[in-house]
CSV table of C-alpha atoms and ligand atoms in Angstrom, one decimal:
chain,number,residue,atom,x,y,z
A,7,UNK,CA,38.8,34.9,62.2
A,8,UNK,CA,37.3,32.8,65.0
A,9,UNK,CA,33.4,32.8,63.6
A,10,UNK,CA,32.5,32.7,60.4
A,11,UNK,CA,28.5,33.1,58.6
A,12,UNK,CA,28.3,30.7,55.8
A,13,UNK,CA,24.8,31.3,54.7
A,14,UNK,CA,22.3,31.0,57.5
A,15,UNK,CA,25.1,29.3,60.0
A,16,UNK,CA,27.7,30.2,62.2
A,17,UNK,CA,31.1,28.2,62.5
A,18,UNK,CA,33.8,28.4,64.6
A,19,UNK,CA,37.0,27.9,63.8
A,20,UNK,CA,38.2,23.9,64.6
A,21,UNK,CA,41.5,23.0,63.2
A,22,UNK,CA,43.9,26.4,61.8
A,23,UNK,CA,45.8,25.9,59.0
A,24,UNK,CA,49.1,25.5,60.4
A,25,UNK,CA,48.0,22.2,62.5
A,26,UNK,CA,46.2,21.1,59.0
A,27,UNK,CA,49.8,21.7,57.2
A,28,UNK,CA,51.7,19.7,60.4
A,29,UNK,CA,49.4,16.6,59.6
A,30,UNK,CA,49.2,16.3,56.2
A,31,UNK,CA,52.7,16.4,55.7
A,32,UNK,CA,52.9,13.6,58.7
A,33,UNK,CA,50.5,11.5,56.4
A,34,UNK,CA,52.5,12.5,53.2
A,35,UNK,CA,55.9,11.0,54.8
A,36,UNK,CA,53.9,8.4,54.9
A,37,UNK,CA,53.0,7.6,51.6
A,38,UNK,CA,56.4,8.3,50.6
A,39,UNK,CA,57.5,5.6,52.8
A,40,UNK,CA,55.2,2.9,51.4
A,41,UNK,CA,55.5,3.7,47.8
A,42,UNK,CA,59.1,4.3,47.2
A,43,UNK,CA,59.4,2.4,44.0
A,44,UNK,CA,55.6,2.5,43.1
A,45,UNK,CA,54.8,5.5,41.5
A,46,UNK,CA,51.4,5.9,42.9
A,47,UNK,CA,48.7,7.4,40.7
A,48,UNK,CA,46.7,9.8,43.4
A,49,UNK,CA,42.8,9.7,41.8
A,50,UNK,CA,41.3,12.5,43.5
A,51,UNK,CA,37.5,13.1,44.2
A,52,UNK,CA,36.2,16.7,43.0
A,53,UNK,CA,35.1,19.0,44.4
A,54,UNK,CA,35.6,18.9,48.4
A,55,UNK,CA,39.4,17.1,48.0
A,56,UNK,CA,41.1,19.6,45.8
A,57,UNK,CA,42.4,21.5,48.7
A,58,UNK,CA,44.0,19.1,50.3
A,59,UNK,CA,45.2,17.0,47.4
A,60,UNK,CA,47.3,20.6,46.3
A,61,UNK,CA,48.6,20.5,49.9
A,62,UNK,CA,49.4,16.7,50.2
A,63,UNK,CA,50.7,16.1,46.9
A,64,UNK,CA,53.1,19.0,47.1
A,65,UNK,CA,54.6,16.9,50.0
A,66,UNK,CA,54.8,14.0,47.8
A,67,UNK,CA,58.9,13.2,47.1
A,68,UNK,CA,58.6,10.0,45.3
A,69,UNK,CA,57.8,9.5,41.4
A,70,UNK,CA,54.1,10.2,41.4
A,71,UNK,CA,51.2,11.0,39.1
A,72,UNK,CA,47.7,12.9,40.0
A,73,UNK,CA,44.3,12.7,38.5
A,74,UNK,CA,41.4,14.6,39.0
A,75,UNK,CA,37.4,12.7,38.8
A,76,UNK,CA,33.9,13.6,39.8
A,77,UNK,CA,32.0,11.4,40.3
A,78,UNK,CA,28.3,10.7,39.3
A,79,UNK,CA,25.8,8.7,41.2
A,80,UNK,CA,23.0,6.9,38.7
A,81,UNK,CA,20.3,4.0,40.3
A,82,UNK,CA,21.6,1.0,39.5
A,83,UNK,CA,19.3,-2.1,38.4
A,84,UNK,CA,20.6,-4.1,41.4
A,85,UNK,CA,19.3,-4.1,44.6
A,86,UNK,CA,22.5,-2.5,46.1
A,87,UNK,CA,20.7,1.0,44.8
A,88,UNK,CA,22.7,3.7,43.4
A,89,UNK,CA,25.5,3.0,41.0
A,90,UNK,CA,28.6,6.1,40.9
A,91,UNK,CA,30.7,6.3,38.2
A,92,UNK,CA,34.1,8.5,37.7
A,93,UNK,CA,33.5,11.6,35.1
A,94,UNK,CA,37.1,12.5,33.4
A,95,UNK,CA,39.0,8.9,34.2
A,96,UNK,CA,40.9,8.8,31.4
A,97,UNK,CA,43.7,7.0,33.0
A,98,UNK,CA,44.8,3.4,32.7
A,99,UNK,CA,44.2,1.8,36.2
A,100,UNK,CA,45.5,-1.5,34.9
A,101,UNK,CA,48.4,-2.7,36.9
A,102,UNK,CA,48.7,0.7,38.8
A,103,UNK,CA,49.0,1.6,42.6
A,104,UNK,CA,46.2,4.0,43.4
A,105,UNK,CA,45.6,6.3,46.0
A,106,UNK,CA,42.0,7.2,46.4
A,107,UNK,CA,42.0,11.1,47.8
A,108,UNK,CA,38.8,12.1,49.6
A,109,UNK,CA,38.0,15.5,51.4
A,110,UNK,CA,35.8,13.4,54.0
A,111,UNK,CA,34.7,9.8,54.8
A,112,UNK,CA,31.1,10.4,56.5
A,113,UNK,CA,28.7,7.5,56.2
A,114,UNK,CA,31.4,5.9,53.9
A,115,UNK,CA,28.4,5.6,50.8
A,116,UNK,CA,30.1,7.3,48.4
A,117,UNK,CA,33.2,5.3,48.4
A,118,UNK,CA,31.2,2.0,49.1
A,119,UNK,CA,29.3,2.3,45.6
A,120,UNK,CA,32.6,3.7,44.1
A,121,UNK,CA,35.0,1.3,44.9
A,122,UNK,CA,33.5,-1.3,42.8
A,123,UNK,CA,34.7,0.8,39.5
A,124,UNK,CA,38.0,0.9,40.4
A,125,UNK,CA,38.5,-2.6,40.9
A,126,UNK,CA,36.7,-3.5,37.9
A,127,UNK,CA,39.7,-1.9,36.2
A,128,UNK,CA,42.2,-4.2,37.4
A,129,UNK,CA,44.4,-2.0,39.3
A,130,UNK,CA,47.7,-3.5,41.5
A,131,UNK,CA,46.0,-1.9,44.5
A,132,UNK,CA,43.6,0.7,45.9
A,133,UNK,CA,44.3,2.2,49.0
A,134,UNK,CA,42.6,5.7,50.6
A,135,UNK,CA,43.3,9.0,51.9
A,136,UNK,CA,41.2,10.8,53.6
A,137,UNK,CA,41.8,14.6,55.2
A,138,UNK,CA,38.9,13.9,58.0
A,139,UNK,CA,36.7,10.6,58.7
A,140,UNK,CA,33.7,11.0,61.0
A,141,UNK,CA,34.0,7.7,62.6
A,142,UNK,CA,30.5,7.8,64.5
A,143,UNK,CA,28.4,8.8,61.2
A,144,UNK,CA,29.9,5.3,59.0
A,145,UNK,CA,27.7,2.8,58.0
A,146,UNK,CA,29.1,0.9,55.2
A,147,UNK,CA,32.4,-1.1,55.6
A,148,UNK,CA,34.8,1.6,54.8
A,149,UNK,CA,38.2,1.6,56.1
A,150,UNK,CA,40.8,4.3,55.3
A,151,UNK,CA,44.7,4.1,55.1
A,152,UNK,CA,45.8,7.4,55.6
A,153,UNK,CA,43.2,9.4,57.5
A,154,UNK,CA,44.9,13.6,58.3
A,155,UNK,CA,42.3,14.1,61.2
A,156,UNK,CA,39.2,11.8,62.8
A,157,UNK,CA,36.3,14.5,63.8
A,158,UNK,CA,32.3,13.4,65.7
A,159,UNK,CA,29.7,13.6,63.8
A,160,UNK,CA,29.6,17.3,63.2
A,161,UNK,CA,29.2,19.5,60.1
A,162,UNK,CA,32.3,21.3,58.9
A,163,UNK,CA,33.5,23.4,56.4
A,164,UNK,CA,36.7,25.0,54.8
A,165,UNK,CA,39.9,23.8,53.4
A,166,UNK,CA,37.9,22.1,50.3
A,167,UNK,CA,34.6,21.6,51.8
A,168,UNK,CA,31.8,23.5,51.5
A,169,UNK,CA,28.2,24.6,53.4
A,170,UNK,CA,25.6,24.5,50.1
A,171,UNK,CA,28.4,25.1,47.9
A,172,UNK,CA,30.0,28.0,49.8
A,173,UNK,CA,33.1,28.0,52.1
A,174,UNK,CA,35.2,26.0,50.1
A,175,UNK,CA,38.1,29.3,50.0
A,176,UNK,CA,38.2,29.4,54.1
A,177,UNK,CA,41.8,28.5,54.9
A,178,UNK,CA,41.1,26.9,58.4
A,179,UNK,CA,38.8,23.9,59.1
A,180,UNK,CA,35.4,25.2,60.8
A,181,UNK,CA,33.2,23.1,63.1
A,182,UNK,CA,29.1,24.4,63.0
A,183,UNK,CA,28.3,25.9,66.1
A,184,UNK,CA,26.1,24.5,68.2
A,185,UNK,CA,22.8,26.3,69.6
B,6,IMP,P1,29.8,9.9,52.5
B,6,IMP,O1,28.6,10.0,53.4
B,6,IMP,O2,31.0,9.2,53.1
B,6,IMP,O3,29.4,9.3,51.2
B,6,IMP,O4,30.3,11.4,52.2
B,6,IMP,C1,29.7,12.1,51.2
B,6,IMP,C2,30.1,13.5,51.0
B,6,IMP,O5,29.4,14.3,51.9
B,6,IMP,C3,31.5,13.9,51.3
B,6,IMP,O6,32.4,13.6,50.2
B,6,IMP,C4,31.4,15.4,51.5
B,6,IMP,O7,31.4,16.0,50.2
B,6,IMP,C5,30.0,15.5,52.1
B,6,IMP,N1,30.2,15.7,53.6
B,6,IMP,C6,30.0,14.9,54.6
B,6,IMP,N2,30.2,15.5,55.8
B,6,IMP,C7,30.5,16.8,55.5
B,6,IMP,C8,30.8,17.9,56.4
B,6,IMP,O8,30.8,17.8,57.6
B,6,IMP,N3,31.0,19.1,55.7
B,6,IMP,C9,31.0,19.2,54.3
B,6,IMP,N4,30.7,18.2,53.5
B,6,IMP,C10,30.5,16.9,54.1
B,7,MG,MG1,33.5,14.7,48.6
């Protein structure tokens, strides 16, 4: 399938699944390199990252544990605006080695107003995965770690994320189509 409909919008297809595998298993060596000993707890960000978080952990060699959150965004009372909290943390961050697994990094808001709550459980670090970052689109001071693919700033959907809650199932990454 080259073009997909996902509601009222066409897409094309972007980046097939096979390339998709090929990277995240790259970035997954990776990981297995740096945390040897560690026993990294991957905390990963419902609904867009579940896709990839099946495909990366599965290339995951090292002792490892995986978590699943949502998370909720509330107004704060401080001037920094909205305040997101994790729904379904029930793990201990104290002391542990997390890895943060997002579907995408876009402006980089989410994680900015998220981060905070992980640190404020003490862990021995936080680091990030990301499957894509839209470099172009960031405006908060977001940097991550492991990053599977850097895109422009255009919408896409499959492999986890979704167009208005649909597309999620499409195997392939799929870029909109312009015009
Ligand atoms: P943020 O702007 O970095 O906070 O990203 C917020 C969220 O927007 C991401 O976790 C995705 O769920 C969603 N998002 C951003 N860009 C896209 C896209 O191109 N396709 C689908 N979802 C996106
Ligand atoms: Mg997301």
């Amino acid at each position: 399938m080259s073009k997909v409909t996902v509601h009222d919008k066409t897409f094309g297809v972007f980046i097939k699944r096979e390339e998709i595998l090929r990277r995240v298993a790259e970035v997954a060596a990776r990981i297995n390199e740096d945390y040897k000993v560690l026993n990294p707890l991957f905390l990963c960000i419902l609904n867009g990252s579940f896709i990839f978080a099946a495909d990366l952990f599965r290339c995951i060699t090292i002792d490892a544990e995986i978590s699943f959150i949502k998370l909720a965004s509330y107004k704060g009372t401080s001037s920094s605006g909205n305040v997101v909290t994790a729904i379904g943390m029930e793990e201990d961050l104290h002391g542990r080695h997390v890895v943060i697994v997002e579907d995408i990094i876009d402006t980089g808001k989410t994680l900015h107003s998220f981060l905070p709550e992980i640190e404020h459980r003490h862990p021995a670090s936080v680091k990030i995965a990301t499957f894509l970052t839209k470099p172009s689109a960031l405006k908060h001071d977001i940097k991550a770690d492991y990053t599977c693919f850097e895109i422009e700033n255009k919408f896409v959907v499959g492999y986890g994320l979704d167009y208005d809650k649909l597309g999620r199932n499409l195997p392939d990454l799929y870029i909109l189509d312009e015009g």
